[in-house]
């Protein structure tokens, strides 16, 4: 076994290489995020950003591509910032699937440069790119690697990718990104849980009835179907973003905010998740696929039309997850995500139990609602606590719901989640990144769901674009007298 020097977290990072620089993610997220960090003077002075892909682009064409990406943001371009930012940009033609495909990056002996390699590429290329970096001598001791989700298609492929990456980069140099962990409200959720005393005594099966996590999108799959058709909503959204949210909600208080303390607690949640079986799959989950419909007042094509052929891939999933431990026994976690739904909404609802006994008369009784904590991640960012209040006036006792916002207006620009995460990679802080055991445990659970679907022969049910998914998604909660919060 080769011994490599341990990374020095204080080593000044000189360069960021984005593999997949001509792709959708780089364009929509990476370049604007880096531009905004530079606008706030958060990038080191002598820091270069290298875009890498197979396309033959000259410097001017690459600058034009990045500029267009920044201009597409509502904030627009500040010429002073652009001058500084564009001076950092380089383009390097590279094919990571070829043994010598990275020769351009190593040109002129530029090998021992502490570099962040960002893989905005298909995960099937992650092993190849690490091998090519190693071969070209570009994986120096202070280099870091950032990997986009999904890492693999199932547990076996995830393990294989992680092993290939680990043969070149130690775990503490590997940053598995889940951009949901960089979202402002997700950070606020952690503050809410662990910086206050009064939620903790209620954060369990004695006070909480159930939890809902919804990630609803109005967008369809569009021209990403080549990727999406192989993955579907379960692997594209549940395995990563939604299970990360579930872990942060359900984990025990960590000893500190350090990366391993938090990740150890998330791992315990993943180990407690009840596996699906063929019988439970039918009862506890619903798959769906959008047909044509109307979204935001515009006609929307069916998924199969976009793909140009028949498909058994789900674009919607709703399921009930159970966490078998003392804190959460008997508390369902309902997860729902889909494309082409009625509105864009990412929301967590913590539904508390109803009063054990009401002292109020019949009229007030009608007004009574159980308390709930609603965490909105997007489009609005807010955390609100629904409390009951007396309706003012001299009339008989009537009650009303008071949604108490727990979020201070930030006043500033709403940041892209990638801005925070890129800064953390620069600072070598892995707390908001996913550890290898986490990603593999999440795959193990998701593989169980997929296997149960196969054994039970559950096809995706059709739903109209612009709706809230197949009827079965409502029945999933109605069976136990509950309902999705769809206001
Ligand atoms: P795209 O298909 O849009 O882009 C892929 C990029 O990879 C292109 O720049 C392509 O450029 C480059 N590429 C392909 N093959 C090679 C190769 N052999 N050597 C070097 N470069 C290559 O994908 P996305 O940007 O959508 O996704 C990238 C990654 O990010 C994936 O893992 C995806 O799952 C993940 N992701 C994407 C999100 C999104 O919203 N798009 C969200 C979350 C994660 P060229 O053809 O010029 O080589
Ligand atoms: C990505 C998925 O990881 O997350 C996409 O691949 C999805 O399919 C996206 O649209 C949603 O992210 P956000 O931040 O817009 O909710």
XYZ file of C-alpha atoms and ligand atoms in Angstrom:
551
model
C 0.000 0.000 0.000
C 1.264 3.450 -0.879
C 1.584 5.945 1.926
C 0.438 9.431 1.150
C 1.011 12.499 3.280
C -1.983 13.615 5.351
C -3.666 16.700 3.919
C -2.840 19.974 5.591
C -6.155 21.721 6.146
C -4.327 25.033 6.276
C -2.472 24.486 2.996
C -3.455 27.363 0.724
C -5.577 26.035 -2.105
C -4.410 27.474 -5.397
C -6.754 26.066 -7.932
C -10.229 24.690 -8.537
C -10.662 22.371 -11.506
C -14.286 21.801 -12.530
C -14.668 18.638 -14.570
C -17.891 18.971 -16.539
C -17.463 22.732 -16.970
C -19.699 22.847 -20.043
C -22.545 21.021 -18.301
C -25.814 22.087 -16.740
C -24.697 22.019 -13.107
C -21.531 24.023 -13.710
C -23.447 26.599 -15.665
C -26.442 27.031 -13.374
C -24.770 26.609 -9.989
C -20.978 26.506 -9.914
C -19.988 29.561 -11.954
C -22.597 31.895 -10.433
C -21.678 30.683 -6.912
C -17.976 31.293 -7.516
C -18.720 34.705 -8.986
C -20.740 35.680 -5.901
C -17.988 34.448 -3.570
C -15.520 36.584 -5.499
C -17.914 39.539 -5.311
C -17.797 39.160 -1.510
C -13.983 38.834 -1.671
C -14.144 35.321 -0.234
C -11.856 33.664 -2.785
C -8.092 33.653 -2.145
C -6.202 36.262 -4.200
C -4.079 33.872 -6.238
C -6.835 31.371 -6.920
C -7.405 30.009 -10.423
C -10.594 28.380 -11.703
C -10.057 25.877 -14.489
C -12.980 24.561 -16.497
C -12.395 21.107 -17.983
C -14.445 19.102 -20.476
C -14.007 17.353 -23.828
C -15.419 20.201 -25.909
C -12.858 22.252 -27.813
C -13.330 25.786 -26.436
C -10.891 28.644 -26.772
C -10.411 31.104 -23.923
C -12.881 33.628 -25.348
C -15.579 30.993 -25.815
C -15.116 29.772 -22.239
C -15.316 33.307 -20.864
C -18.488 33.853 -22.874
C -19.984 30.629 -21.459
C -19.223 31.650 -17.865
C -20.404 35.208 -18.400
C -23.701 33.974 -19.827
C -24.098 31.744 -16.753
C -23.637 34.712 -14.415
C -25.827 36.981 -16.534
C -28.641 34.432 -16.310
C -28.939 35.207 -12.569
C -31.363 37.928 -11.555
C -28.534 39.831 -9.811
C -26.766 40.477 -13.155
C -23.056 41.210 -13.638
C -21.006 43.907 -11.919
C -18.237 44.856 -14.355
C -15.662 45.424 -11.587
C -16.273 41.997 -10.079
C -16.339 40.406 -13.529
C -12.920 41.855 -14.332
C -11.431 40.274 -11.197
C -13.351 37.010 -11.593
C -12.702 36.502 -15.298
C -8.954 36.950 -14.736
C -9.065 33.718 -12.677
C -10.693 31.648 -15.444
C -8.905 29.138 -17.670
C -10.191 26.353 -19.880
C -8.508 23.018 -20.433
C -9.737 20.405 -22.861
C -9.728 17.069 -21.053
C -11.209 13.611 -21.488
C -11.227 11.814 -18.157
C -12.026 8.468 -19.750
C -8.706 8.369 -21.603
C -5.535 7.315 -19.763
C -3.685 10.424 -20.923
C -6.764 12.596 -21.142
C -5.534 14.988 -18.433
C -2.186 15.830 -19.988
C -3.348 19.404 -20.591
C -3.816 19.957 -16.843
C -0.308 18.744 -16.069
C 1.248 20.765 -18.906
C 4.457 22.580 -18.007
C 4.943 20.345 -14.926
C 2.010 21.990 -13.102
C 1.440 18.947 -10.884
C 2.146 19.815 -7.264
C -0.505 22.487 -7.023
C -2.931 22.159 -4.076
C -6.116 21.799 -6.079
C -9.800 21.116 -5.508
C -11.127 18.784 -8.195
C -14.881 19.157 -8.582
C -16.564 16.265 -10.391
C -19.633 17.740 -12.119
C -19.671 14.643 -14.292
C -21.613 11.448 -14.644
C -20.806 9.281 -11.567
C -19.762 6.486 -13.943
C -16.631 8.602 -14.615
C -15.629 9.198 -10.965
C -13.325 6.167 -10.784
C -11.748 6.977 -14.140
C -11.054 10.589 -13.255
C -9.344 9.645 -9.966
C -7.207 7.095 -11.799
C -6.284 9.636 -14.474
C -5.407 12.274 -11.832
C -3.190 9.784 -10.037
C -1.498 8.696 -13.252
C -0.814 12.283 -14.264
C 0.660 12.998 -10.784
C -2.102 15.520 -10.136
C -3.470 14.016 -6.883
C -0.964 15.725 -4.594
C -1.218 15.403 -0.789
C -3.105 18.663 -0.283
C -5.553 18.109 -3.138
C -9.259 17.566 -2.432
C -11.994 15.989 -4.468
C -15.661 16.978 -4.533
C -18.209 14.481 -5.823
C -21.749 15.235 -6.897
C -24.639 12.936 -6.135
C -25.759 10.314 -6.988
C -22.732 8.273 -6.016
C -23.639 5.105 -7.853
C -26.934 3.598 -8.856
C -27.193 1.214 -5.902
C -25.102 -0.019 -2.988
C -22.826 -2.201 -5.128
C -21.964 0.533 -7.643
C -21.630 3.102 -4.859
C -19.157 0.870 -3.021
C -17.196 0.335 -6.227
C -16.955 4.095 -6.894
C -16.028 4.856 -3.276
C -13.326 2.181 -3.386
C -11.849 3.546 -6.628
C -11.824 7.068 -5.216
C -10.338 5.834 -1.907
C -7.428 4.235 -3.771
C -6.312 7.757 -4.701
C -7.816 10.122 -2.087
C -8.106 9.466 1.671
C -11.614 9.902 3.099
C -10.688 13.221 4.735
C -9.939 14.656 1.296
C -13.240 13.485 -0.190
C -16.214 15.882 -0.121
C -19.486 14.216 -1.163
C -21.790 17.081 -1.853
C -25.500 17.182 -1.128
C -26.532 20.718 -1.901
C -29.545 20.469 0.426
C -27.115 20.596 3.347
C -25.984 24.044 2.183
C -29.487 25.528 2.185
C -30.029 28.325 4.693
C -33.144 26.848 6.302
C -31.457 23.483 6.767
C -28.759 25.287 8.724
C -31.478 27.036 10.666
C -33.147 23.727 11.460
C -29.955 22.621 13.190
C -29.845 25.889 15.143
C -33.501 25.542 16.092
C -33.076 22.006 17.391
C -29.805 22.434 19.225
C -29.684 26.089 20.280
C -33.024 26.019 22.147
C -34.072 24.072 25.213
C -37.786 23.838 24.657
C -37.938 21.776 21.468
C -35.816 18.874 22.709
C -38.257 17.548 25.376
C -40.975 17.528 22.708
C -38.864 16.095 19.904
C -39.991 12.482 20.205
C -42.881 10.044 19.941
C -44.564 11.368 23.106
C -45.357 14.722 21.536
C -44.966 14.281 17.765
C -47.669 12.551 15.732
C -45.841 12.378 12.413
C -43.419 14.193 10.122
C -43.921 15.151 6.462
C -41.126 15.969 4.043
C -42.248 17.262 0.646
C -39.976 18.184 -2.247
C -42.360 19.183 -5.026
C -41.148 20.546 -8.349
C -43.112 22.051 -11.230
C -40.281 21.395 -13.698
C -40.349 18.190 -15.707
C -37.370 15.997 -16.472
C -36.893 17.753 -19.826
C -33.674 16.889 -21.603
C -32.176 15.223 -18.493
C -34.206 12.093 -19.212
C -31.074 10.206 -20.383
C -29.822 10.335 -16.778
C -33.193 10.389 -15.068
C -34.727 7.371 -16.756
C -32.046 5.177 -15.227
C -32.522 6.641 -11.730
C -36.081 7.837 -11.104
C -37.312 9.872 -8.142
C -36.274 7.298 -5.524
C -32.589 7.365 -6.482
C -32.471 10.982 -7.680
C -34.099 12.604 -4.624
C -34.971 10.195 -1.803
C -31.589 8.437 -1.496
C -29.768 11.713 -0.927
C -31.576 15.011 -0.302
C -34.619 13.597 1.465
C -32.753 11.080 3.588
C -30.324 13.806 4.641
C -33.242 15.964 5.773
C -34.741 12.995 7.599
C -31.418 12.324 9.345
C -31.055 15.924 10.537
C -34.603 15.872 11.878
C -34.328 12.502 13.583
C -30.745 12.370 14.860
C -29.828 12.530 18.549
C -28.097 15.700 19.726
C -24.458 15.315 18.671
C -21.650 15.906 21.192
C -20.507 18.920 19.191
C -20.937 20.416 15.728
C -17.808 18.684 14.422
C -18.064 16.717 11.199
C -17.724 13.265 12.716
C -19.990 13.923 15.703
C -22.838 14.991 13.409
C -22.193 12.269 10.867
C -22.038 9.561 13.564
C -25.529 10.572 14.699
C -26.874 10.568 11.128
C -25.449 7.080 10.635
C -27.352 5.838 13.718
C -30.617 7.072 12.179
C -29.870 5.324 8.888
C -29.139 2.089 10.769
C -32.528 2.352 12.522
C -34.614 2.724 9.375
C -37.039 -0.149 8.975
C -36.420 -2.063 5.726
C -39.234 -2.378 3.199
C -40.647 -5.785 2.299
C -42.743 -6.889 -0.633
C -45.887 -6.648 1.524
C -45.074 -3.297 3.093
C -44.126 -1.764 -0.279
C -47.735 -1.960 -1.418
C -49.060 -0.473 1.807
C -46.401 2.118 2.464
C -45.324 3.514 -0.876
C -46.662 4.935 -4.126
C -44.839 5.395 -7.422
C -46.095 7.768 -10.077
C -45.231 9.053 -13.542
C -46.560 12.278 -15.045
C -48.820 12.359 -18.034
C -49.658 15.532 -19.952
C -51.340 18.365 -18.098
C -51.133 22.037 -17.232
C -48.445 23.476 -14.988
C -48.336 27.167 -14.072
C -50.965 27.801 -16.740
C -48.922 26.186 -19.532
C -49.451 22.870 -21.291
C -46.903 20.275 -20.176
C -45.996 17.094 -22.064
C -46.018 13.617 -20.568
C -42.723 12.125 -19.341
C -42.885 9.398 -21.989
C -43.341 12.036 -24.697
C -40.220 13.848 -23.478
C -38.347 10.580 -23.475
C -39.791 9.455 -26.781
C -40.771 5.998 -25.595
C -42.304 3.790 -22.946
C -40.768 3.890 -19.473
C -41.296 2.298 -16.049
C -39.356 5.007 -14.249
C -41.110 6.873 -11.443
C -41.156 10.673 -11.538
C -43.043 10.710 -8.224
C -42.673 8.783 -5.022
C -44.479 8.972 -1.708
C -43.612 6.631 1.114
C -43.815 6.101 4.826
C -40.472 5.564 6.543
C -40.251 4.235 10.096
C -37.320 4.707 12.410
C -37.115 1.844 14.853
C -35.593 3.412 17.943
C -36.806 4.701 21.310
C -37.267 8.276 20.183
C -39.253 7.610 17.022
C -41.071 4.292 17.510
C -44.587 4.744 16.110
C -43.912 8.115 14.420
C -44.275 7.861 10.624
C -42.001 9.991 8.453
C -43.918 10.599 5.222
C -41.699 11.487 2.268
C -43.109 12.820 -1.005
C -41.274 14.103 -4.062
C -42.129 14.527 -7.705
C -41.646 16.385 -10.946
C -44.413 18.366 -12.666
C -46.451 18.808 -9.503
C -48.926 21.572 -8.737
C -46.362 23.931 -7.233
C -42.737 24.212 -6.296
C -42.473 23.560 -2.596
C -39.851 22.055 -0.335
C -41.309 21.796 3.119
C -40.986 19.867 6.344
C -43.953 19.604 8.679
C -43.553 18.394 12.259
C -47.088 17.606 13.291
C -47.548 17.487 17.048
C -50.201 15.317 18.708
C -53.664 16.727 19.416
C -54.558 17.888 22.935
C -55.114 14.943 25.284
C -58.302 16.672 26.523
C -60.008 19.914 25.520
C -61.620 22.198 28.096
C -63.259 24.343 25.420
C -66.889 24.388 24.353
C -68.169 22.999 21.046
C -67.567 26.184 19.026
C -63.984 26.601 20.137
C -63.538 22.878 19.714
C -64.133 23.335 15.965
C -61.286 25.851 15.778
C -58.782 23.667 17.554
C -55.794 22.547 15.522
C -52.871 20.528 16.783
C -49.604 22.447 16.993
C -47.169 22.092 14.157
C -43.771 23.348 13.158
C -43.475 24.117 9.443
C -40.048 24.473 7.893
C -40.154 25.963 4.386
C -36.964 25.509 2.392
C -38.182 26.871 -0.937
C -39.474 28.894 -2.657
C -39.938 30.789 0.617
C -37.467 30.289 3.441
C -39.244 30.328 6.751
C -39.791 28.393 9.936
C -43.130 28.866 11.616
C -44.768 27.412 14.684
C -48.517 27.062 14.639
C -49.976 27.893 18.055
C -53.597 28.271 19.147
C -54.734 31.669 20.348
C -57.908 33.247 21.627
C -59.920 35.245 19.084
C -60.102 38.772 20.532
C -63.475 40.228 21.530
C -66.256 39.831 24.053
C -67.953 36.878 22.402
C -67.805 33.370 23.788
C -64.426 31.711 23.851
C -63.292 31.106 20.239
C -59.843 30.049 19.160
C -57.678 30.853 16.166
C -54.443 29.491 14.766
C -51.447 31.805 15.024
C -48.507 30.948 12.751
C -45.523 32.386 14.585
C -42.587 33.010 12.252
C -39.290 31.987 13.819
C -37.132 33.418 11.039
C -35.421 36.785 11.128
C -35.404 38.600 7.778
C -31.839 38.215 6.505
C -31.888 41.471 4.567
C -29.224 40.163 2.222
C -29.242 38.332 -1.073
C -30.495 34.764 -0.933
C -27.370 32.679 -1.356
C -27.027 29.662 -3.612
C -26.459 26.560 -1.424
C -23.270 25.835 -3.392
C -21.676 29.084 -2.188
C -21.539 27.877 1.406
C -20.425 24.390 0.393
C -17.634 25.653 -1.866
C -16.371 27.851 0.959
C -16.364 24.811 3.252
C -14.295 22.810 0.769
C -11.839 25.718 0.597
C -11.694 25.699 4.412
C -11.383 21.870 4.424
C -14.460 21.586 6.657
C -16.381 18.384 5.874
C -19.264 18.876 8.361
C -21.823 19.560 5.620
C -20.630 16.720 3.390
C -21.681 13.097 3.362
C -19.354 10.426 4.742
C -18.830 7.163 2.908
C -20.733 5.036 5.462
C -23.692 7.431 5.310
C -23.996 7.246 1.556
C -23.683 3.469 1.593
C -26.286 2.986 4.360
C -28.695 5.259 2.491
C -28.198 3.124 -0.620
C -28.761 -0.076 1.357
C -32.186 1.208 2.507
C -33.128 2.524 -0.939
C -32.042 -0.747 -2.565
C -34.472 -2.484 -0.197
C -37.307 -0.221 -1.347
C -36.441 -0.780 -5.026
C -36.236 -4.562 -4.493
C -39.598 -4.574 -2.680
C -41.144 -2.656 -5.600
C -39.733 -5.186 -8.055
C -40.963 -8.169 -6.051
C -44.397 -6.630 -5.569
C -44.515 -5.647 -9.274
C -45.507 -2.037 -8.519
C -45.727 -0.004 -11.725
C -45.750 3.818 -11.573
C -49.321 5.136 -11.468
C -50.137 7.934 -13.913
C -50.790 11.448 -12.626
C -51.646 14.610 -14.511
C -48.868 17.184 -14.776
C -49.894 20.033 -12.491
C -51.549 17.786 -9.885
C -50.258 16.588 -6.503
C -49.463 13.090 -7.781
C -51.433 9.839 -7.900
C -54.459 9.324 -5.645
C -52.539 6.640 -3.757
C -50.314 9.336 -2.266
C -53.313 10.788 -0.428
C -54.564 7.368 0.597
C -51.152 6.656 2.132
C -51.925 9.193 4.883
C -55.703 8.937 4.882
C -55.487 5.294 5.921
C -54.277 6.495 9.306
C -56.579 9.545 9.489
C -53.850 11.984 8.438
C -53.460 14.319 5.450
C -50.689 16.127 3.600
C -50.430 19.763 4.514
C -51.289 21.262 1.122
C -52.213 24.827 1.952
P -24.373 17.400 -18.029
O -24.660 16.210 -18.860
O -25.099 18.663 -18.297
O -22.817 17.742 -18.121
C -21.844 16.742 -18.129
C -20.493 17.391 -18.298
O -19.494 16.370 -18.324
C -20.320 18.193 -19.570
O -19.568 19.353 -19.292
C -19.507 17.263 -20.467
O -18.810 18.066 -21.356
C -18.602 16.614 -19.425
N -18.052 15.316 -19.817
C -18.733 14.222 -20.243
N -17.877 13.210 -20.490
C -16.638 13.679 -20.205
C -15.341 13.111 -20.253
N -15.140 11.857 -20.664
N -14.289 13.862 -19.875
C -14.469 15.148 -19.464
N -15.670 15.732 -19.399
C -16.745 15.006 -19.772
O -24.555 16.919 -16.508
P -24.968 17.795 -15.249
O -24.167 19.039 -15.245
O -26.441 17.892 -15.195
O -24.568 16.839 -14.032
C -23.240 16.629 -13.647
C -23.209 15.891 -12.315
O -23.871 16.668 -11.342
C -23.934 14.550 -12.323
O -23.324 13.708 -11.404
C -25.312 14.913 -11.809
O -25.984 13.839 -11.247
C -24.938 15.940 -10.758
N -26.017 16.851 -10.418
C -26.592 17.632 -11.365
C -27.600 18.512 -11.009
C -28.233 19.411 -12.002
O -29.145 20.155 -11.604
N -27.808 19.407 -13.254
C -28.078 18.622 -9.613
C -27.378 17.770 -8.694
C -26.396 16.922 -9.111
P -18.227 17.572 -22.780
O -19.341 16.890 -23.479
O -17.785 18.853 -23.394
O -17.114 16.677 -22.442
C -31.013 17.442 -7.933
C -31.834 16.475 -8.741
O -30.148 16.746 -7.086
O -31.885 18.249 -7.142
C -32.829 17.215 -9.611
O -30.971 15.705 -9.568
C -33.676 18.150 -8.778
O -33.655 16.286 -10.296
C -32.795 19.027 -7.900
O -34.428 18.955 -9.660
C -33.647 19.815 -6.916
O -32.840 20.742 -6.238
P -33.499 22.063 -5.651
O -32.405 22.701 -4.874
O -33.932 22.866 -6.842
O -34.640 21.610 -4.832
